[in-house]
Amino acid sequence: MDFVKREKIREDSLYNAFQLVLKSLKEKYDLNTREVIELIAPHDKEAISIPIQVLQNRQLGVLEAVVVYLKDEIGLKYSEIAHALNRDDRTIWNVYNNAKKKTKRKR
């Protein structure tokens, strides 16, 4: 998002109202910003689609490519990825770290 657009949004009354709601929810329920955002706009795991380009990286296996995409691009936690893919958290952590090592080595 460019600077001009960001400033225009910050001047909008809806933005100010959202900031007020955000602050109130954080204080009332002792939440951090990320937790409030997840409540307002949760990741719909059913709606996440994986672009075919993600699988074109021949350095990585399918599971590795999907895990890296979900972690780095979508921003899911290891536990969320594990739940969505019906795998153990430790497996997802291991797959992610192995994929990062592979891509680092090939560069």
Coordinates of C-alpha atoms in Angstrom, one line a residue:
M1 CA 0.0 0.0 0.0
D2 CA 1.4 3.3 -1.0
F3 CA 1.9 6.3 1.4
V4 CA -0.9 8.4 -0.1
K5 CA -3.5 5.6 0.2
R6 CA -2.4 4.8 3.7
E7 CA -2.7 8.5 4.8
K8 CA -6.2 8.7 3.2
I9 CA -7.3 5.6 5.1
R10 CA -6.0 7.0 8.4
E11 CA -8.1 10.1 7.9
D12 CA -11.3 8.1 7.2
S13 CA -13.9 8.1 10.1
L14 CA -14.3 4.3 9.6
Y15 CA -10.6 3.8 10.3
N16 CA -10.9 5.9 13.5
A17 CA -14.0 3.9 14.6
F18 CA -12.1 0.6 13.9
Q19 CA -9.2 1.8 16.0
L20 CA -11.5 2.6 18.9
V21 CA -13.2 -0.8 18.6
L22 CA -9.7 -2.5 18.4
K23 CA -8.5 -0.6 21.5
S24 CA -11.7 -1.4 23.5
L25 CA -11.5 -5.1 22.7
K26 CA -7.8 -5.3 23.5
E27 CA -8.4 -3.7 26.9
K28 CA -11.6 -5.4 27.9
Y29 CA -10.5 -8.9 27.0
D30 CA -6.7 -8.5 27.4
L31 CA -6.0 -9.4 23.8
N32 CA -3.2 -8.4 21.5
T33 CA -3.8 -6.8 18.1
R34 CA -3.3 -10.1 16.2
E35 CA -5.9 -11.9 18.4
V36 CA -8.5 -9.2 17.8
I37 CA -7.9 -9.2 14.0
E38 CA -8.2 -13.0 14.0
L39 CA -11.6 -12.7 15.7
I40 CA -12.8 -10.1 13.3
A41 CA -11.4 -11.7 10.1
P42 CA -10.4 -15.3 10.9
H43 CA -8.5 -17.4 8.3
D44 CA -11.1 -19.5 6.6
K45 CA -9.1 -22.7 6.1
E46 CA -11.6 -24.0 3.7
A47 CA -11.1 -21.0 1.5
I48 CA -7.3 -21.1 1.3
S49 CA -6.2 -22.0 -2.2
I50 CA -2.7 -22.8 -3.2
P51 CA -1.5 -21.2 -6.5
I52 CA -0.1 -23.8 -9.0
Q53 CA 3.1 -21.7 -9.2
V54 CA 3.9 -22.8 -5.6
L55 CA 4.2 -26.4 -6.8
Q56 CA 6.5 -25.5 -9.7
N57 CA 9.6 -25.2 -7.5
R58 CA 11.4 -28.4 -8.3
Q59 CA 13.7 -28.0 -5.4
L60 CA 10.9 -28.8 -3.0
G61 CA 8.4 -31.6 -2.6
V62 CA 4.7 -30.9 -2.6
L63 CA 4.3 -30.9 1.1
E64 CA 7.3 -28.7 1.6
A65 CA 6.1 -26.2 -1.0
V66 CA 2.6 -26.0 0.5
V67 CA 3.9 -25.6 4.1
V68 CA 6.4 -22.9 3.0
Y69 CA 3.5 -21.1 1.2
L70 CA 1.1 -21.3 4.1
K71 CA 3.7 -20.2 6.6
D72 CA 5.5 -17.4 4.6
E73 CA 2.7 -16.1 2.3
I74 CA -0.5 -16.7 4.3
G75 CA 1.1 -16.2 7.7
L76 CA -0.3 -19.3 9.4
K77 CA 1.3 -20.7 12.5
Y78 CA 2.8 -24.2 12.5
S79 CA -0.2 -25.5 14.6
E80 CA -2.7 -24.0 12.2
I81 CA -0.9 -25.6 9.2
A82 CA -0.7 -28.9 11.0
H83 CA -4.4 -28.8 11.8
A84 CA -5.4 -27.9 8.2
L85 CA -3.2 -30.6 6.7
N86 CA -4.0 -33.2 9.4
R87 CA -0.4 -33.5 10.5
D88 CA 1.6 -33.2 13.7
D89 CA 3.0 -29.8 14.6
R90 CA 6.5 -31.2 14.8
T91 CA 6.2 -32.7 11.4
I92 CA 5.2 -29.3 9.9
W93 CA 8.1 -27.6 11.8
N94 CA 10.5 -30.2 10.4
V95 CA 9.2 -30.0 6.9
Y96 CA 9.4 -26.1 6.9
N97 CA 12.9 -26.1 8.2
N98 CA 14.1 -28.7 5.8
A99 CA 12.5 -26.8 2.9
K100 CA 14.3 -23.6 4.0
K101 CA 17.6 -25.4 4.2
K102 CA 17.1 -26.8 0.7
T103 CA 16.3 -23.4 -0.9
K104 CA 19.1 -21.8 1.0
R105 CA 21.6 -24.4 -0.2
K106 CA 20.5 -24.2 -3.9
R107 CA 20.9 -20.4 -4.2

